[in-house]
CSV table of C-alpha atoms in Angstrom, one decimal:
chain,number,residue,atom,x,y,z
A,1,MET,CA,-9.9,-24.4,-15.4
A,2,PRO,CA,-9.2,-21.7,-18.1
A,3,PHE,CA,-5.8,-19.9,-17.8
A,4,SER,CA,-5.0,-16.3,-18.8
A,5,ARG,CA,-3.9,-15.5,-22.3
A,6,GLY,CA,-3.2,-11.7,-21.8
A,7,ARG,CA,-5.4,-8.6,-21.9
A,8,LYS,CA,-7.5,-7.6,-25.0
A,9,GLN,CA,-6.3,-5.0,-27.4
A,10,ALA,CA,-7.7,-1.7,-27.1
A,11,THR,CA,-9.6,-0.9,-30.2
A,12,SER,CA,-9.3,2.8,-31.7
A,13,LYS,CA,-12.2,5.0,-31.3
A,14,LEU,CA,-11.0,7.6,-33.8
A,15,PRO,CA,-13.3,8.8,-36.6
A,16,HIS,CA,-12.7,7.0,-39.9
A,17,LEU,CA,-12.3,9.6,-42.8
A,18,ARG,CA,-12.2,7.1,-45.7
A,19,GLY,CA,-15.1,7.2,-47.9
A,20,LYS,CA,-15.9,10.9,-47.0
A,21,GLY,CA,-16.2,13.6,-49.8
A,22,PRO,CA,-14.0,16.3,-50.3
A,23,ALA,CA,-16.7,18.6,-48.8
A,24,MET,CA,-16.9,16.7,-45.5
A,25,GLU,CA,-12.9,16.5,-45.2
A,26,ASN,CA,-12.7,20.4,-45.7
A,27,ALA,CA,-15.4,20.9,-43.3
A,28,LEU,CA,-13.6,18.7,-40.5
A,29,HIS,CA,-10.4,20.6,-41.5
A,30,LYS,CA,-12.0,23.7,-40.7
A,31,GLN,CA,-13.5,22.7,-37.5
A,32,GLU,CA,-10.2,21.5,-36.3
A,33,GLU,CA,-8.5,25.0,-37.1
A,34,GLY,CA,-11.4,26.6,-35.2
A,35,THR,CA,-10.6,24.6,-32.1
A,36,GLN,CA,-6.9,25.7,-32.1
A,37,VAL,CA,-5.4,28.2,-29.6
A,38,LYS,CA,-5.0,31.5,-31.2
A,39,ARG,CA,-1.3,32.4,-31.1
A,40,SER,CA,0.4,36.0,-30.9
A,41,PRO,CA,2.5,36.8,-33.9
A,42,SER,CA,5.0,38.2,-31.4
A,43,SER,CA,5.3,35.2,-29.3
A,44,PRO,CA,8.6,33.2,-29.7
A,45,GLN,CA,8.4,30.0,-31.9
A,46,GLY,CA,4.7,30.2,-32.1
A,47,ALA,CA,4.2,29.6,-28.4
A,48,PRO,CA,0.8,30.3,-27.1
A,49,LYS,CA,0.5,33.6,-25.6
A,50,LYS,CA,1.0,33.5,-21.9
A,51,ARG,CA,-1.8,35.2,-19.7
A,52,SER,CA,-1.6,36.1,-15.9
A,53,ALA,CA,-4.6,34.7,-13.8
A,54,PHE,CA,-7.3,37.0,-13.2
A,55,VAL,CA,-5.6,39.9,-14.8
A,56,ASP,CA,-6.0,39.1,-18.8
A,57,ILE,CA,-8.3,36.4,-19.5
A,58,THR,CA,-8.7,37.3,-23.1
A,59,ASN,CA,-6.7,37.4,-26.3
A,60,ALA,CA,-7.7,40.8,-26.9
A,61,SER,CA,-4.8,43.1,-28.1
A,62,LYS,CA,-3.8,45.8,-25.3
A,63,GLY,CA,-4.1,49.3,-26.7
A,64,LEU,CA,-3.1,52.6,-25.3
A,65,PRO,CA,-6.2,53.4,-23.2
A,66,THR,CA,-6.1,50.2,-21.5
A,67,GLN,CA,-2.4,50.9,-20.3
A,68,ASN,CA,-3.4,54.3,-19.1
A,69,LYS,CA,-6.2,52.9,-16.9
A,70,LYS,CA,-4.2,49.9,-15.7
A,71,LYS,CA,-1.6,52.5,-14.5
A,72,LYS,CA,-4.2,54.6,-12.5
A,73,ASN,CA,-5.4,51.4,-10.9
A,74,GLU,CA,-2.1,50.5,-9.6
A,75,ALA,CA,-1.5,54.2,-8.4
A,76,ASN,CA,-4.7,53.7,-6.5
A,77,LEU,CA,-3.6,50.3,-5.3
A,78,LYS,CA,-0.2,51.8,-3.8
A,79,LYS,CA,-2.1,54.7,-2.0
A,80,MET,CA,-4.5,52.2,-0.6
A,81,SER,CA,-1.8,49.8,0.9
A,82,VAL,CA,0.3,52.9,2.1
A,83,ALA,CA,-2.7,54.0,4.1
A,84,ASN,CA,-3.5,50.5,5.4
A,85,ASN,CA,-0.1,49.9,6.7
A,86,GLY,CA,0.0,53.6,8.3
A,87,LYS,CA,-3.4,52.4,10.2
A,88,LYS,CA,-1.8,49.0,11.2
A,89,GLN,CA,1.2,50.6,12.6
A,90,ALA,CA,-0.6,53.0,14.5
A,91,LEU,CA,-2.9,50.2,15.9
A,92,CYS,CA,0.1,48.1,16.9
A,93,SER,CA,1.7,51.0,18.6
A,94,HIS,CA,-1.5,51.7,20.4
A,95,ILE,CA,-1.8,48.3,21.8
A,96,TYR,CA,1.9,48.2,22.7
A,97,SER,CA,1.3,51.4,24.7
A,98,MET,CA,-1.7,49.9,26.3
A,99,GLU,CA,0.2,46.9,27.5
A,100,GLN,CA,2.9,49.0,28.9
A,101,LEU,CA,0.2,51.1,30.8
A,102,ILE,CA,-1.3,48.0,32.1
A,103,VAL,CA,2.0,46.5,33.5
A,104,ILE,CA,3.0,49.9,35.0
A,105,LEU,CA,-0.2,50.5,36.8
A,106,THR,CA,-0.6,46.9,38.1
A,107,SER,CA,3.2,46.9,39.2
A,108,ARG,CA,2.5,50.1,41.2
A,109,SER,CA,-0.6,48.3,43.0
A,110,GLY,CA,1.8,45.5,43.7
A,111,SER,CA,-0.3,42.7,42.0
A,112,ILE,CA,2.1,42.0,39.2
A,113,THR,CA,6.0,42.8,39.0
A,114,PRO,CA,7.4,43.9,35.8
A,115,GLU,CA,9.4,40.6,35.7
A,116,GLU,CA,5.8,38.6,35.7
A,117,LYS,CA,4.8,40.3,32.5
A,118,PRO,CA,2.3,38.2,30.8
A,119,GLU,CA,3.6,35.8,28.2
A,120,LYS,CA,3.1,36.6,24.3
A,121,PRO,CA,1.7,33.8,22.2
A,122,GLN,CA,4.8,33.0,20.6
A,123,GLU,CA,6.6,32.6,23.9
A,124,LYS,CA,3.7,30.4,25.1
A,125,LYS,CA,4.0,28.1,22.2
A,126,ALA,CA,7.7,27.7,22.4
A,127,ILE,CA,7.2,26.7,26.3
A,128,GLU,CA,4.5,24.1,25.2
A,129,LYS,CA,7.0,22.5,22.5
A,130,GLU,CA,9.8,22.4,25.2
A,131,ALA,CA,7.3,20.5,27.4
A,132,VAL,CA,6.4,18.2,24.7
A,133,LYS,CA,9.8,17.3,23.6
A,134,PRO,CA,10.8,15.1,26.2
A,135,GLN,CA,7.7,13.1,26.1
A,136,VAL,CA,8.4,12.3,22.4
A,137,GLU,CA,12.0,11.5,23.3
A,138,GLU,CA,10.7,9.1,26.0
A,139,GLN,CA,8.5,7.3,23.7
A,140,CYS,CA,11.5,7.0,21.1
A,141,SER,CA,13.6,5.6,23.7
A,142,GLN,CA,11.4,2.8,24.7
A,143,ILE,CA,12.9,0.9,22.0
A,144,PRO,CA,16.4,-0.5,23.0
A,145,GLU,CA,19.1,1.1,20.8
A,146,GLU,CA,20.6,-2.3,19.6
A,147,PHE,CA,16.9,-3.4,18.4
A,148,ASP,CA,16.0,0.0,16.8
A,149,ILE,CA,16.0,-0.9,12.9
A,150,ASP,CA,14.5,2.3,11.8
A,151,LYS,CA,16.7,4.8,13.3
A,152,ASP,CA,18.7,5.1,10.0
A,153,HIS,CA,15.2,6.1,8.2
A,154,LEU,CA,14.1,8.7,10.5
A,155,GLN,CA,14.8,11.5,7.9
A,156,ASP,CA,12.9,9.6,5.4
A,157,SER,CA,9.2,10.6,5.4
A,158,PHE,CA,8.1,7.7,3.3
A,159,MET,CA,9.4,5.1,5.7
A,160,THR,CA,7.2,6.4,8.5
A,161,ALA,CA,10.1,5.2,10.8
A,162,GLU,CA,8.7,6.8,13.9
A,163,TYR,CA,5.3,4.7,13.6
A,164,ALA,CA,6.7,1.5,12.1
A,165,LYS,CA,6.9,-0.6,15.3
A,166,ASP,CA,3.5,0.7,16.3
A,167,ILE,CA,1.9,-0.2,12.9
A,168,PHE,CA,3.2,-3.7,13.1
A,169,ASP,CA,2.3,-4.2,16.6
A,170,TYR,CA,-1.4,-3.1,15.7
A,171,LEU,CA,-1.4,-5.6,12.6
A,172,LYS,CA,-0.2,-8.3,14.9
A,173,ALA,CA,-3.0,-7.4,17.4
A,174,ARG,CA,-5.5,-7.6,14.6
A,175,GLU,CA,-4.7,-11.3,13.7
A,176,GLU,CA,-7.0,-12.2,16.6
A,177,LYS,CA,-9.8,-11.2,14.7
A,178,PHE,CA,-9.1,-13.3,11.6
A,179,ILE,CA,-8.2,-16.7,12.7
A,180,LEU,CA,-9.8,-19.3,10.8
A,181,GLN,CA,-10.1,-23.2,11.2
A,182,ASN,CA,-10.7,-25.9,8.6
A,183,TYR,CA,-13.9,-24.6,6.9
A,184,MET,CA,-14.0,-27.3,4.1
A,185,ASP,CA,-16.0,-29.6,6.3
A,186,LYS,CA,-18.7,-26.9,5.8
A,187,GLN,CA,-18.7,-27.1,2.1
A,188,PRO,CA,-20.3,-30.3,0.7
A,189,ASP,CA,-19.4,-29.5,-3.0
A,190,LEU,CA,-15.7,-28.6,-2.6
A,191,ASN,CA,-12.6,-30.0,-1.1
A,192,ARG,CA,-8.9,-29.1,-0.3
A,193,GLU,CA,-7.8,-30.1,-4.2
A,194,MET,CA,-10.2,-27.9,-5.6
A,195,ARG,CA,-9.3,-24.9,-3.4
A,196,SER,CA,-5.4,-25.8,-4.3
A,197,ILE,CA,-6.1,-25.6,-7.9
A,198,LEU,CA,-7.9,-22.1,-7.5
A,199,VAL,CA,-5.0,-20.7,-5.6
A,200,ASP,CA,-2.6,-21.9,-8.3
A,201,TRP,CA,-4.7,-20.3,-10.9
A,202,MET,CA,-4.8,-17.0,-8.8
A,203,VAL,CA,-0.8,-17.1,-8.9
A,204,GLU,CA,-0.9,-17.1,-12.5
A,205,VAL,CA,-3.4,-14.3,-12.5
A,206,GLN,CA,-1.1,-12.3,-10.2
A,207,GLU,CA,1.9,-12.9,-12.5
A,208,ASN,CA,0.2,-12.2,-15.8
A,209,PHE,CA,-1.4,-8.8,-14.6
A,210,GLU,CA,2.0,-8.0,-12.7
A,211,LEU,CA,0.3,-7.3,-9.5
A,212,ASN,CA,1.8,-6.8,-6.1
A,213,HIS,CA,2.3,-9.9,-3.8
A,214,GLU,CA,0.4,-8.2,-1.2
A,215,THR,CA,-2.7,-8.4,-3.6
A,216,LEU,CA,-2.2,-12.1,-4.0
A,217,TYR,CA,-2.1,-12.8,-0.3
A,218,LEU,CA,-4.9,-10.6,0.4
A,219,ALA,CA,-7.0,-12.2,-2.3
A,220,VAL,CA,-6.4,-15.7,-0.9
A,221,LYS,CA,-7.5,-14.5,2.5
A,222,LEU,CA,-10.5,-12.9,1.4
A,223,ALA,CA,-11.5,-16.0,-0.5
A,224,ASP,CA,-10.8,-18.1,2.7
A,225,HIS,CA,-13.0,-15.9,5.1
A,226,TYR,CA,-15.8,-15.8,2.5
A,227,LEU,CA,-15.8,-19.7,2.2
A,228,SER,CA,-15.8,-20.0,6.0
A,229,HIS,CA,-19.0,-18.2,6.0
A,230,THR,CA,-21.1,-19.1,2.8
A,231,VAL,CA,-21.8,-22.6,1.3
A,232,SER,CA,-20.7,-22.4,-2.4
A,233,ALA,CA,-20.9,-24.6,-5.4
A,234,ARG,CA,-17.9,-25.9,-7.6
A,235,GLU,CA,-19.2,-23.8,-10.6
A,236,THR,CA,-18.7,-20.6,-8.7
A,237,LEU,CA,-15.2,-21.2,-7.1
A,238,GLN,CA,-13.6,-19.5,-10.0
A,239,LEU,CA,-15.8,-16.6,-9.8
A,240,ILE,CA,-15.1,-16.2,-6.2
A,241,GLY,CA,-11.3,-16.1,-6.7
A,242,SER,CA,-11.6,-13.7,-9.6
A,243,THR,CA,-13.7,-11.5,-7.4
A,244,THR,CA,-11.5,-11.5,-4.5
A,245,MET,CA,-8.5,-10.7,-6.8
A,246,LEU,CA,-10.5,-7.7,-7.9
A,247,ILE,CA,-11.2,-6.5,-4.4
A,248,ALA,CA,-7.6,-6.7,-3.4
A,249,SER,CA,-6.5,-5.3,-6.4
A,250,LYS,CA,-8.8,-2.1,-5.5
A,251,PHE,CA,-7.3,-2.3,-2.1
A,252,GLU,CA,-3.5,-2.6,-3.0
A,253,GLU,CA,-2.9,-1.5,-6.5
A,254,ARG,CA,-2.5,1.9,-7.7
A,255,CYS,CA,-3.9,0.9,-11.1
A,256,PRO,CA,-5.9,-2.1,-10.5
A,257,PRO,CA,-7.3,-4.1,-13.5
A,258,CYS,CA,-11.0,-3.5,-14.8
A,259,VAL,CA,-13.7,-5.8,-14.5
A,260,ASP,CA,-13.6,-6.6,-18.2
A,261,ASP,CA,-10.1,-8.0,-17.6
A,262,PHE,CA,-11.2,-10.5,-14.8
A,263,LEU,CA,-13.9,-11.6,-17.1
A,264,TYR,CA,-11.5,-12.3,-19.8
A,265,ILE,CA,-9.1,-14.5,-17.7
A,266,CYS,CA,-12.2,-16.5,-16.7
A,267,ASP,CA,-12.8,-17.2,-20.5
A,268,ASP,CA,-15.9,-15.2,-20.3
A,269,ALA,CA,-17.5,-18.1,-18.4
A,270,TYR,CA,-19.3,-15.6,-16.1
A,271,LYS,CA,-21.2,-12.3,-16.8
A,272,ARG,CA,-20.5,-8.9,-15.6
A,273,GLU,CA,-23.6,-8.6,-13.6
A,274,GLU,CA,-22.5,-12.1,-11.9
A,275,LEU,CA,-19.0,-10.7,-10.9
A,276,ILE,CA,-20.5,-7.4,-9.5
A,277,ALA,CA,-23.1,-9.3,-7.7
A,278,MET,CA,-20.3,-11.4,-6.1
A,279,GLU,CA,-18.4,-8.4,-5.3
A,280,MET,CA,-21.3,-7.1,-3.2
A,281,ASP,CA,-21.8,-10.6,-1.6
A,282,VAL,CA,-18.2,-10.9,-0.5
A,283,LEU,CA,-18.1,-7.3,0.9
A,284,GLN,CA,-21.2,-7.8,2.8
A,285,THR,CA,-20.3,-11.0,4.1
A,286,LEU,CA,-17.1,-9.8,5.5
A,287,LYS,CA,-18.7,-6.5,6.7
A,288,PHE,CA,-16.3,-4.4,4.4
A,289,ASP,CA,-13.4,-5.3,7.0
A,290,ILE,CA,-10.9,-6.5,4.4
A,291,ASN,CA,-7.6,-4.9,5.9
A,292,ILE,CA,-6.3,-8.5,6.8
A,293,PRO,CA,-2.9,-9.0,8.0
A,294,VAL,CA,-0.9,-11.1,5.6
A,295,ALA,CA,2.3,-12.9,6.0
A,296,TYR,CA,4.2,-11.2,3.2
A,297,ARG,CA,4.1,-7.8,5.1
A,298,PHE,CA,5.6,-9.2,8.3
A,299,LEU,CA,8.2,-11.1,6.3
A,300,ARG,CA,9.7,-8.2,4.8
A,301,ARG,CA,9.8,-6.4,8.3
A,302,TYR,CA,11.3,-9.4,10.0
A,303,ALA,CA,14.0,-9.8,7.1
A,304,LYS,CA,15.0,-6.1,7.8
A,305,CYS,CA,16.1,-7.2,11.4
A,306,VAL,CA,18.8,-9.5,10.3
A,307,GLN,CA,19.6,-7.2,7.2
A,308,ALA,CA,19.0,-10.4,5.0
A,309,ASP,CA,20.0,-10.0,1.4
A,310,MET,CA,17.4,-10.2,-1.3
A,311,GLU,CA,18.3,-13.8,-2.3
A,312,THR,CA,17.4,-14.9,1.4
A,313,LEU,CA,14.2,-12.8,1.4
A,314,THR,CA,13.1,-14.3,-2.0
A,315,LEU,CA,13.8,-17.8,-0.5
A,316,ALA,CA,11.5,-17.1,2.5
A,317,ARG,CA,8.9,-15.6,0.1
A,318,TYR,CA,8.8,-18.7,-1.9
A,319,ILE,CA,8.5,-20.8,1.1
A,320,CYS,CA,5.6,-18.6,2.4
A,321,GLU,CA,4.0,-18.6,-1.1
A,322,LEU,CA,3.6,-22.3,-1.1
A,323,THR,CA,1.8,-22.4,2.2
A,324,LEU,CA,-1.1,-20.5,0.1
A,325,GLN,CA,-2.2,-23.5,-1.6
A,326,GLU,CA,-2.2,-25.8,1.4
A,327,LEU,CA,-5.4,-25.7,3.7
A,328,GLU,CA,-3.5,-26.9,6.6
A,329,PHE,CA,-1.7,-23.7,6.9
A,330,VAL,CA,-4.8,-21.5,6.8
A,331,PRO,CA,-5.3,-21.5,10.7
A,332,GLU,CA,-1.7,-20.3,11.0
A,333,ARG,CA,-1.1,-16.6,12.1
A,334,ALA,CA,0.3,-14.4,9.6
A,335,SER,CA,3.2,-13.2,11.9
A,336,GLN,CA,4.2,-16.5,13.1
A,337,LEU,CA,4.1,-18.1,9.6
A,338,ALA,CA,6.4,-15.3,8.4
A,339,SER,CA,8.7,-15.7,11.2
A,340,ALA,CA,8.9,-19.5,10.6
A,341,CYS,CA,9.6,-19.1,6.9
A,342,LEU,CA,12.4,-16.6,7.6
A,343,LEU,CA,13.9,-18.9,10.1
A,344,LEU,CA,14.1,-22.0,7.6
A,345,ALA,CA,15.3,-19.7,5.0
A,346,LEU,CA,18.1,-18.7,7.3
A,347,HIS,CA,19.0,-22.2,7.9
A,348,MET,CA,18.9,-23.2,4.3
A,349,LYS,CA,21.4,-20.5,3.5
A,350,ASP,CA,23.4,-21.2,6.7
A,351,LEU,CA,23.2,-17.7,8.0
A,352,GLY,CA,22.4,-18.4,11.5
A,353,GLY,CA,19.5,-19.1,13.7
A,354,TRP,CA,16.8,-17.0,15.7
A,355,THR,CA,18.5,-14.0,17.3
A,356,PRO,CA,17.4,-11.6,19.9
A,357,ILE,CA,16.5,-9.0,17.7
A,358,LEU,CA,14.1,-11.2,15.9
A,359,GLN,CA,12.5,-12.3,19.2
A,360,TYR,CA,12.1,-8.7,20.2
A,361,HIS,CA,10.3,-7.6,17.1
A,362,THR,CA,8.2,-10.8,16.2
A,363,GLY,CA,7.3,-11.6,19.8
A,364,TYR,CA,8.0,-15.4,19.2
A,365,THR,CA,10.8,-17.6,20.8
A,366,LEU,CA,12.4,-20.2,19.1
A,367,ALA,CA,10.2,-23.0,20.9
A,368,ASP,CA,7.4,-21.3,19.4
A,369,LEU,CA,8.5,-21.8,15.8
A,370,VAL,CA,10.3,-25.2,15.9
A,371,PRO,CA,7.1,-27.4,15.0
A,372,LEU,CA,5.9,-25.0,12.1
A,373,VAL,CA,9.5,-24.7,10.6
A,374,LYS,CA,9.4,-28.6,10.5
A,375,ARG,CA,6.3,-28.7,8.7
A,376,LEU,CA,7.5,-26.2,6.3
A,377,ASN,CA,10.6,-28.4,5.5
A,378,PHE,CA,8.3,-31.3,5.0
A,379,LEU,CA,6.2,-29.1,2.5
A,380,LEU,CA,9.4,-28.4,0.6
A,381,THR,CA,10.8,-31.9,0.5
A,382,TYR,CA,7.7,-33.8,-0.3
A,383,PRO,CA,5.1,-31.6,-2.4
A,384,THR,CA,1.5,-32.7,-2.0
A,385,ASP,CA,0.6,-32.4,-5.6
A,386,ASP,CA,2.9,-32.4,-8.5
A,387,LYS,CA,0.3,-30.9,-10.8
A,388,LEU,CA,0.4,-27.6,-9.0
A,389,LYS,CA,3.4,-26.0,-10.7
A,390,SER,CA,2.7,-22.1,-10.6
A,391,VAL,CA,4.9,-21.3,-7.6
A,392,ARG,CA,7.6,-23.5,-8.2
A,393,SER,CA,8.2,-22.5,-11.7
A,394,LYS,CA,7.6,-18.9,-11.0
A,395,TYR,CA,10.5,-19.0,-8.5
A,396,SER,CA,12.7,-21.1,-10.8
A,397,HIS,CA,13.1,-18.0,-13.1
A,398,LYS,CA,16.3,-16.0,-12.7
A,399,VAL,CA,14.4,-13.0,-11.6
A,400,PHE,CA,13.9,-14.7,-8.3
A,401,PHE,CA,17.3,-16.0,-8.1
A,402,GLU,CA,16.2,-19.6,-8.8
A,403,VAL,CA,15.4,-20.2,-5.2
A,404,ALA,CA,13.1,-23.0,-6.2
A,405,LYS,CA,16.2,-25.2,-7.2
A,406,ILE,CA,17.9,-24.7,-3.8
A,407,LYS,CA,18.5,-28.1,-2.0
A,408,THR,CA,16.4,-28.6,0.9
A,409,LEU,CA,17.6,-29.6,4.4
A,410,ASP,CA,17.5,-33.0,5.7
A,411,MET,CA,15.0,-33.6,8.5
A,412,MET,CA,17.6,-34.7,11.0
A,413,GLN,CA,19.9,-32.0,9.9
A,414,LEU,CA,17.2,-29.3,10.6
A,415,HIS,CA,16.3,-31.0,13.9
A,416,GLU,CA,20.1,-30.6,15.1
A,417,ALA,CA,20.2,-26.9,13.7
A,418,LEU,CA,17.0,-26.0,15.6
A,419,CYS,CA,18.2,-27.7,18.9
């Protein structure tokens, strides 16, 4: 399978003037001079002349008649504003006197006392805010104070601390919709080794394009869900992988790579029309529901519960990314997989075990995670395929604290630590 060799160099689209005659060069020079902004001789340092919006939209010089006309217009505007203010004041005083009259008349009749004067709109809004405030405080107080990991970020609007717990509870509830089983039995032309090679190649694509890790996780999820619904040939497997990377990039990235970039990384094995047709097929097959919860998001959230340092979080990310290549971890829930990866990383760094705050935010007990943690440790100790080196070489770099070189735990030692 071809590997990425970087992006194509952009070619210049500027006009080439070599070989043109002097007449052509002079004409182009005059045309460029005609397109330049006219500058006022009185402007400092030759800067463009400043113009106020909707007042002076031309570069014409202002003469004396224009100034006199402008002064007359300003005087007329002042007279109109004074007259309007007088009308408004008279109208407001009239309304206020009528309000007083109504209160006096009704108080004499005994229906309403002066103390029961109707509330003004501003006073009514203030009363409504005071009534809503206890409800908001009651919602915030639902999270125990010792388990509130977002209280320090309430003033930061980018952290959405008020809704963080609700957002991850919603993502966890959506996992029910995206549970997969072993779909490879339905693929007569594919096997698990081919899928592992594809994911290994997608990791390289994510590195070469410097994409977010969420993009990689989502792309693998999209490929798995598409293959669970559609029978595909091995010749189209790389096309499926590059297409899901394109879709995930559009969903996650601020500046996603273009179609030509993904055609290039496939060594031009596919045409542009084929990739666009595959994109339509994937989206229609998944019914455009591509907001699939991924383990990487849960992992960052759960690491915040124990205030894990960056090296511990990176170790948990390394374990989690290794599972992308293994078909046996496809049926696992993203939140449970993230919890197990974090627990194994905590034991490998000797930072403790499963705490009550982790149980509160994840919803999993230690007994729920023990079997999965043991499988993850076995994957670290005994790799299934030595040829798949993208993830291990990636996390052997100093940028990722060389976490791939950390010594794994003995199975008996891990069993004693979990018990």
